[in-house]
Amino acid sequence: MKIKKAVIPVGGLGTRFLPYTKVIPKEMLPIWDIPIIQFIIEEAINSGIDSILFVTSKEKYSIEDYFDRNFYLEYFLNKNKDKEKLDILNKIPQNFKIYSVRQKEARGLGDAILHAEDFISDDYFAVFLPDDLIFSKKPVIKQMIEVLEKYRKPVLGVERVPWKMVDAYGIIKPRMIAKRIFEIEDIVEKPKKNKAFSNLGVVGRYILPGNIFSYIKKTKPGVKGEIQITDSLRILMKEQGILAYEFEGIRCDTGNKYDYLLAILTYANMKKDLKNKIKKDIKKIFKIKI
Ligand code: UTP
């Protein structure tokens, strides 16, 4: 079963990153020299996806600009025969299609995904939340497509989160059916620790069915008038069943300042040329004796 389309909601206000996000989207924050959003697009491409839809909002146009060509820069680099930089500039294949639609008001993730209704005509599609940057050998969405191919059901990416953090996630009640794969028996958004079914939290990777939109339309607005995708998934789970997949990879939550810093360090730790230098400098900064 091929998945060709993905939706990438970037319509949130990013208030945890203010004042930076007043004019610059958090998805454009760099991990070393690469904007977070480029890692996400590369994960999509390496999973076989050939077109994506950004659900954007005001002040987010730099994301679309970033994936457009910059003829002036190309002309300049061509003139200087700087092939290395030209290659860096044109990493996204020309035939990879990028569409966008604007969410006029940040009315929640469910509402953002609903904006993709006209874009999706397939049985299943992927959703990436760029806050969750996942470093893995095999792209996480590709791992999840393999689960879909075997079980033919929607799949949510899940991770064991620290128990003290369960109130920050959609938490599932799991029934294990194979290694890393669970049938979801219930799902609740941000439960208190003593009410949580497990510590398996839903993170920003979803394989959703093409009929999810009818479930979102049935979902009543929750806190702050936002349409929570977890509420729509709960209805879908009861009617069609949903699986959870505990993916392989290191996830960094780049949506908050502290974990964003850890994401950069995690990346540096994977780069031979950076690893030792950073280690030494950190020891120096924190006055750790060698
Ligand atoms: P978050 O809950 O992280 O909200 O959204 P946010 O606005 O991005 O950030 P904070 O909490 O104010 O700092 C999770 C994902 O859903 C998207 C966001 O862009 C992010 O990718 N989203 C959220 C939308 O596209 N539209 C919305 O109305 C809400």
Tab-separated table of C-alpha atoms and ligand atoms in Angstrom:
chain	number	residue	atom	x	y	z
A	1	MET	CA	0.000	0.000	0.000
A	2	LYS	CA	1.644	3.202	-1.161
A	3	ILE	CA	1.308	6.477	0.708
A	4	LYS	CA	1.978	9.395	-1.584
A	5	LYS	CA	0.598	12.403	0.265
A	6	ALA	CA	1.332	14.044	3.589
A	7	VAL	CA	-0.068	16.958	5.538
A	8	ILE	CA	2.223	19.164	7.601
A	9	PRO	CA	0.344	21.497	9.954
A	10	VAL	CA	2.406	24.588	10.712
A	11	GLY	CA	-0.466	26.894	11.588
A	12	GLY	CA	0.198	27.071	15.356
A	13	LEU	CA	1.255	30.332	16.975
A	14	GLY	CA	4.369	28.908	18.628
A	15	THR	CA	3.859	30.920	21.802
A	16	ARG	CA	6.438	28.888	23.729
A	17	PHE	CA	9.080	30.371	21.465
A	18	LEU	CA	8.116	34.025	21.773
A	19	PRO	CA	9.493	36.539	21.003
A	20	TYR	CA	11.287	34.648	18.174
A	21	THR	CA	8.006	33.422	16.692
A	22	LYS	CA	6.532	36.913	16.449
A	23	VAL	CA	7.786	37.020	12.847
A	24	ILE	CA	9.784	33.816	12.230
A	25	PRO	CA	8.133	30.379	12.296
A	26	LYS	CA	9.592	27.927	14.811
A	27	GLU	CA	9.779	25.394	11.952
A	28	MET	CA	12.540	27.601	10.472
A	29	LEU	CA	14.738	27.299	13.560
A	30	PRO	CA	18.015	25.637	12.568
A	31	ILE	CA	19.474	22.422	13.864
A	32	TRP	CA	23.067	23.440	13.225
A	33	ASP	CA	22.603	24.802	9.683
A	34	ILE	CA	19.425	23.025	8.569
A	35	PRO	CA	15.921	24.324	9.319
A	36	ILE	CA	13.794	21.832	11.239
A	37	ILE	CA	11.262	21.763	8.411
A	38	GLN	CA	13.875	20.455	5.978
A	39	PHE	CA	14.470	17.371	8.150
A	40	ILE	CA	10.717	16.750	8.027
A	41	ILE	CA	10.532	17.091	4.236
A	42	GLU	CA	13.512	14.758	3.856
A	43	GLU	CA	11.787	12.191	6.104
A	44	ALA	CA	8.727	12.438	3.828
A	45	ILE	CA	10.781	12.067	0.633
A	46	ASN	CA	12.742	9.129	2.059
A	47	SER	CA	9.435	7.455	2.966
A	48	GLY	CA	8.206	7.548	-0.650
A	49	ILE	CA	5.892	10.557	-0.298
A	50	ASP	CA	5.735	12.747	-3.394
A	51	SER	CA	3.505	15.661	-2.401
A	52	ILE	CA	2.825	17.545	0.789
A	53	LEU	CA	0.377	20.173	1.947
A	54	PHE	CA	1.452	22.794	4.466
A	55	VAL	CA	-1.405	24.093	6.574
A	56	THR	CA	0.048	27.510	7.307
A	57	SER	CA	-1.000	30.799	8.830
A	58	LYS	CA	-0.010	34.436	8.829
A	59	GLU	CA	3.740	35.109	9.285
A	60	LYS	CA	4.617	31.616	8.008
A	61	TYR	CA	5.367	32.478	4.372
A	62	SER	CA	9.117	31.991	4.897
A	63	ILE	CA	8.441	28.229	4.975
A	64	GLU	CA	7.011	28.340	1.449
A	65	ASP	CA	9.790	30.713	0.323
A	66	TYR	CA	12.406	28.338	1.703
A	67	PHE	CA	11.257	25.533	-0.600
A	68	ASP	CA	10.979	27.806	-3.629
A	69	ARG	CA	13.946	28.375	-5.940
A	70	ASN	CA	16.131	31.403	-5.396
A	71	PHE	CA	17.219	32.292	-8.939
A	72	TYR	CA	19.461	35.142	-7.861
A	73	LEU	CA	21.454	32.929	-5.493
A	74	GLU	CA	21.618	30.172	-8.126
A	75	TYR	CA	22.871	32.677	-10.717
A	76	PHE	CA	25.518	33.938	-8.299
A	77	LEU	CA	26.733	30.450	-7.315
A	78	ASN	CA	26.700	29.289	-10.940
A	79	LYS	CA	28.798	32.269	-11.946
A	80	ASN	CA	31.315	31.335	-9.242
A	81	LYS	CA	31.113	27.629	-10.209
A	82	ASP	CA	30.338	26.794	-6.571
A	83	LYS	CA	28.830	23.361	-7.164
A	84	GLU	CA	28.971	22.375	-3.486
A	85	LYS	CA	26.741	25.264	-2.412
A	86	LEU	CA	24.457	24.804	-5.423
A	87	ASP	CA	23.883	21.200	-4.347
A	88	ILE	CA	23.058	22.342	-0.812
A	89	LEU	CA	20.568	24.802	-2.259
A	90	ASN	CA	18.777	22.273	-4.443
A	91	LYS	CA	18.442	19.238	-2.183
A	92	ILE	CA	14.694	18.803	-2.666
A	93	PRO	CA	13.908	16.961	-5.936
A	94	GLN	CA	12.212	19.159	-8.550
A	95	ASN	CA	9.310	16.721	-8.927
A	96	PHE	CA	8.446	16.798	-5.194
A	97	LYS	CA	5.259	18.843	-4.987
A	98	ILE	CA	4.582	21.349	-2.241
A	99	TYR	CA	1.138	22.874	-1.743
A	100	SER	CA	-0.160	25.147	0.947
A	101	VAL	CA	-3.421	26.321	2.407
A	102	ARG	CA	-3.963	28.920	5.117
A	103	GLN	CA	-5.701	28.259	8.395
A	104	LYS	CA	-7.253	31.627	9.165
A	105	GLU	CA	-7.381	31.081	12.916
A	106	ALA	CA	-5.424	28.646	15.115
A	107	ARG	CA	-8.411	26.464	16.022
A	108	GLY	CA	-6.471	23.350	16.903
A	109	LEU	CA	-4.734	20.471	15.182
A	110	GLY	CA	-8.017	18.787	14.203
A	111	ASP	CA	-9.104	21.953	12.425
A	112	ALA	CA	-5.696	22.261	10.736
A	113	ILE	CA	-5.938	18.705	9.368
A	114	LEU	CA	-9.497	19.374	8.176
A	115	HIS	CA	-8.019	22.004	5.836
A	116	ALA	CA	-6.480	19.088	3.866
A	117	GLU	CA	-9.854	17.631	2.891
A	118	ASP	CA	-9.688	18.806	-0.742
A	119	PHE	CA	-6.036	17.737	-1.052
A	120	ILE	CA	-6.539	14.119	0.035
A	121	SER	CA	-8.265	11.673	-2.291
A	122	ASP	CA	-6.387	8.568	-1.159
A	123	ASP	CA	-7.276	5.736	1.250
A	124	TYR	CA	-4.513	6.787	3.650
A	125	PHE	CA	-2.152	9.733	4.116
A	126	ALA	CA	0.583	10.779	6.531
A	127	VAL	CA	0.672	13.679	8.975
A	128	PHE	CA	3.923	15.130	10.294
A	129	LEU	CA	4.089	17.551	13.202
A	130	PRO	CA	7.410	19.328	12.692
A	131	ASP	CA	7.867	19.941	16.442
A	132	ASP	CA	8.790	16.281	16.690
A	133	LEU	CA	12.124	15.851	15.009
A	134	ILE	CA	13.048	12.170	14.965
A	135	PHE	CA	16.533	10.932	14.153
A	136	SER	CA	16.367	7.337	12.920
A	137	LYS	CA	18.043	4.959	10.489
A	138	LYS	CA	14.766	4.176	8.727
A	139	PRO	CA	12.419	7.185	8.479
A	140	VAL	CA	9.670	6.846	11.076
A	141	ILE	CA	6.837	7.346	8.586
A	142	LYS	CA	8.364	4.561	6.471
A	143	GLN	CA	8.361	2.282	9.542
A	144	MET	CA	4.691	3.159	10.066
A	145	ILE	CA	3.779	2.571	6.400
A	146	GLU	CA	5.113	-0.974	6.828
A	147	VAL	CA	2.713	-1.463	9.764
A	148	LEU	CA	-0.153	-0.124	7.625
A	149	GLU	CA	0.773	-2.498	4.794
A	150	LYS	CA	0.563	-5.469	7.159
A	151	TYR	CA	-2.541	-4.562	9.193
A	152	ARG	CA	-4.475	-2.139	6.925
A	153	LYS	CA	-5.467	0.160	9.778
A	154	PRO	CA	-4.586	3.750	10.742
A	155	VAL	CA	-1.335	3.986	12.716
A	156	LEU	CA	-0.230	6.508	15.361
A	157	GLY	CA	3.432	6.933	16.290
A	158	VAL	CA	3.865	6.483	20.050
A	159	GLU	CA	6.707	6.731	22.533
A	160	ARG	CA	7.099	5.833	26.208
A	161	VAL	CA	7.179	9.256	27.832
A	162	PRO	CA	8.274	9.948	31.427
A	163	TRP	CA	5.304	9.365	33.776
A	164	LYS	CA	5.541	12.914	35.076
A	165	MET	CA	4.946	14.121	31.500
A	166	VAL	CA	1.838	12.091	30.595
A	167	ASP	CA	-0.308	15.201	31.072
A	168	ALA	CA	1.378	16.757	28.028
A	169	TYR	CA	0.400	13.998	25.557
A	170	GLY	CA	-2.472	12.033	24.074
A	171	ILE	CA	-2.153	8.789	26.035
A	172	ILE	CA	-3.302	5.386	24.756
A	173	LYS	CA	-4.647	2.272	26.407
A	174	PRO	CA	-2.597	-0.340	24.565
A	175	ARG	CA	-3.161	-4.035	23.783
A	176	MET	CA	0.043	-5.461	22.380
A	177	ILE	CA	-0.473	-7.474	19.174
A	178	ALA	CA	3.139	-7.749	17.982
A	179	LYS	CA	6.553	-6.351	18.840
A	180	ARG	CA	6.174	-2.530	19.068
A	181	ILE	CA	2.584	-2.725	17.713
A	182	PHE	CA	-0.563	-2.151	19.783
A	183	GLU	CA	-4.292	-2.107	19.170
A	184	ILE	CA	-5.571	1.119	20.766
A	185	GLU	CA	-8.395	0.354	23.217
A	186	ASP	CA	-8.819	3.942	24.369
A	187	ILE	CA	-7.129	7.299	24.012
A	188	VAL	CA	-7.285	10.409	26.186
A	189	GLU	CA	-5.734	13.842	25.703
A	190	LYS	CA	-3.430	15.082	28.480
A	191	PRO	CA	-4.625	12.877	31.397
A	192	LYS	CA	-3.463	13.399	34.983
A	193	LYS	CA	-0.756	10.904	35.977
A	194	ASN	CA	-3.132	8.900	38.208
A	195	LYS	CA	-5.736	8.698	35.407
A	196	ALA	CA	-3.354	7.707	32.580
A	197	PHE	CA	-3.846	4.240	31.001
A	198	SER	CA	-0.134	3.966	30.253
A	199	ASN	CA	2.853	6.143	29.525
A	200	LEU	CA	2.580	5.534	25.768
A	201	GLY	CA	2.143	9.023	24.361
A	202	VAL	CA	1.153	9.925	20.816
A	203	VAL	CA	3.846	11.950	19.064
A	204	GLY	CA	3.838	13.867	15.795
A	205	ARG	CA	3.562	11.078	13.231
A	206	TYR	CA	0.213	9.741	12.033
A	207	ILE	CA	-1.057	7.555	9.213
A	208	LEU	CA	-4.694	8.523	8.878
A	209	PRO	CA	-7.506	7.216	6.684
A	210	GLY	CA	-8.992	9.379	3.932
A	211	ASN	CA	-12.325	9.420	5.789
A	212	ILE	CA	-10.844	11.077	8.928
A	213	PHE	CA	-12.419	14.377	7.844
A	214	SER	CA	-15.943	13.164	8.584
A	215	TYR	CA	-14.761	12.267	12.117
A	216	ILE	CA	-13.156	15.678	12.607
A	217	LYS	CA	-16.425	17.306	11.543
A	218	LYS	CA	-18.212	15.278	14.233
A	219	THR	CA	-15.742	16.493	16.899
A	220	LYS	CA	-16.898	19.164	19.286
A	221	PRO	CA	-14.442	21.939	20.187
A	222	GLY	CA	-12.631	21.312	23.486
A	223	VAL	CA	-10.438	23.552	25.638
A	224	LYS	CA	-10.028	27.114	24.269
A	225	GLY	CA	-12.512	26.251	21.504
A	226	GLU	CA	-9.883	24.133	19.733
A	227	ILE	CA	-10.697	20.977	17.777
A	228	GLN	CA	-8.467	18.278	19.249
A	229	ILE	CA	-7.442	15.539	16.836
A	230	THR	CA	-7.354	13.104	19.791
A	231	ASP	CA	-11.141	13.501	20.170
A	232	SER	CA	-11.664	12.680	16.469
A	233	LEU	CA	-9.316	9.701	16.760
A	234	ARG	CA	-11.350	8.391	19.679
A	235	ILE	CA	-14.465	8.243	17.485
A	236	LEU	CA	-12.465	6.674	14.640
A	237	MET	CA	-11.004	4.106	17.054
A	238	LYS	CA	-14.474	2.981	18.150
A	239	GLU	CA	-15.739	2.612	14.586
A	240	GLN	CA	-12.712	1.384	12.609
A	241	GLY	CA	-9.912	0.565	15.063
A	242	ILE	CA	-6.508	2.234	15.224
A	243	LEU	CA	-3.025	0.864	15.848
A	244	ALA	CA	-0.150	2.438	17.722
A	245	TYR	CA	3.449	1.823	16.722
A	246	GLU	CA	6.363	2.371	19.085
A	247	PHE	CA	8.832	3.663	16.507
A	248	GLU	CA	12.612	3.212	16.476
A	249	GLY	CA	14.467	6.507	16.680
A	250	ILE	CA	15.477	9.387	18.908
A	251	ARG	CA	12.751	12.021	19.196
A	252	CYS	CA	13.470	15.624	20.084
A	253	ASP	CA	10.608	17.994	20.875
A	254	THR	CA	11.751	21.166	19.126
A	255	GLY	CA	8.570	23.023	20.113
A	256	ASN	CA	10.031	24.148	23.438
A	257	LYS	CA	13.259	26.020	24.077
A	258	TYR	CA	15.005	23.528	26.341
A	259	ASP	CA	14.379	20.433	24.219
A	260	TYR	CA	15.293	22.436	21.125
A	261	LEU	CA	18.731	22.973	22.621
A	262	LEU	CA	18.939	19.228	23.337
A	263	ALA	CA	17.972	18.553	19.696
A	264	ILE	CA	20.995	20.524	18.509
A	265	LEU	CA	23.263	18.623	20.908
A	266	THR	CA	21.731	15.290	19.833
A	267	TYR	CA	22.472	16.208	16.216
A	268	ALA	CA	26.032	17.284	17.100
A	269	ASN	CA	26.540	13.957	18.877
A	270	MET	CA	25.748	12.169	15.597
A	271	LYS	CA	28.259	14.213	13.580
A	272	LYS	CA	31.821	12.925	13.783
A	273	ASP	CA	33.320	16.367	13.076
A	274	LEU	CA	31.298	18.051	15.848
A	275	LYS	CA	30.995	15.439	18.572
A	276	ASN	CA	34.365	15.689	20.316
A	277	LYS	CA	34.745	19.422	19.907
A	278	ILE	CA	31.323	20.070	21.447
A	279	LYS	CA	32.036	17.639	24.295
A	280	LYS	CA	35.253	19.489	25.113
A	281	ASP	CA	33.600	22.901	24.942
A	282	ILE	CA	30.694	21.826	27.121
A	283	LYS	CA	33.142	20.613	29.743
A	284	LYS	CA	34.847	23.997	29.558
A	285	ILE	CA	31.591	25.978	29.801
A	286	PHE	CA	30.278	23.956	32.730
A	287	LYS	CA	33.724	23.739	34.327
A	288	ILE	CA	33.640	19.938	34.357
A	289	LYS	CA	37.089	18.494	35.207
A	290	ILE	CA	38.475	16.130	32.538
B	1	UTP	P1	1.188	23.038	19.393
B	1	UTP	O1	0.264	22.455	20.376
B	1	UTP	O2	2.640	22.804	19.591
B	1	UTP	O3	0.898	24.593	19.313
B	1	UTP	O4	0.747	22.514	17.966
B	1	UTP	P2	1.777	25.736	18.685
B	1	UTP	O5	0.917	26.907	18.454
B	1	UTP	O6	2.518	25.230	17.485
B	1	UTP	O7	2.874	26.085	19.786
B	1	UTP	P3	2.722	26.752	21.262
B	1	UTP	O8	2.127	25.668	22.125
B	1	UTP	O9	1.862	27.979	21.167
B	1	UTP	O10	4.132	27.087	21.619
B	1	UTP	C1	1.117	21.229	17.490
B	1	UTP	C2	1.186	21.243	15.984
B	1	UTP	O11	-0.077	21.578	15.426
B	1	UTP	C3	0.009	22.719	14.589
B	1	UTP	C4	1.249	23.453	15.047
B	1	UTP	O12	1.779	24.267	14.022
B	1	UTP	C5	2.166	22.306	15.448
B	1	UTP	O13	2.786	21.732	14.293
B	1	UTP	N1	-1.226	23.510	14.759
B	1	UTP	C6	-1.724	23.725	16.008
B	1	UTP	C7	-1.854	24.037	13.666
B	1	UTP	O14	-1.396	23.862	12.501
B	1	UTP	N2	-2.983	24.771	13.851
B	1	UTP	C8	-3.528	24.989	15.082
B	1	UTP	O15	-4.582	25.631	15.165
B	1	UTP	C9	-2.865	24.451	16.186
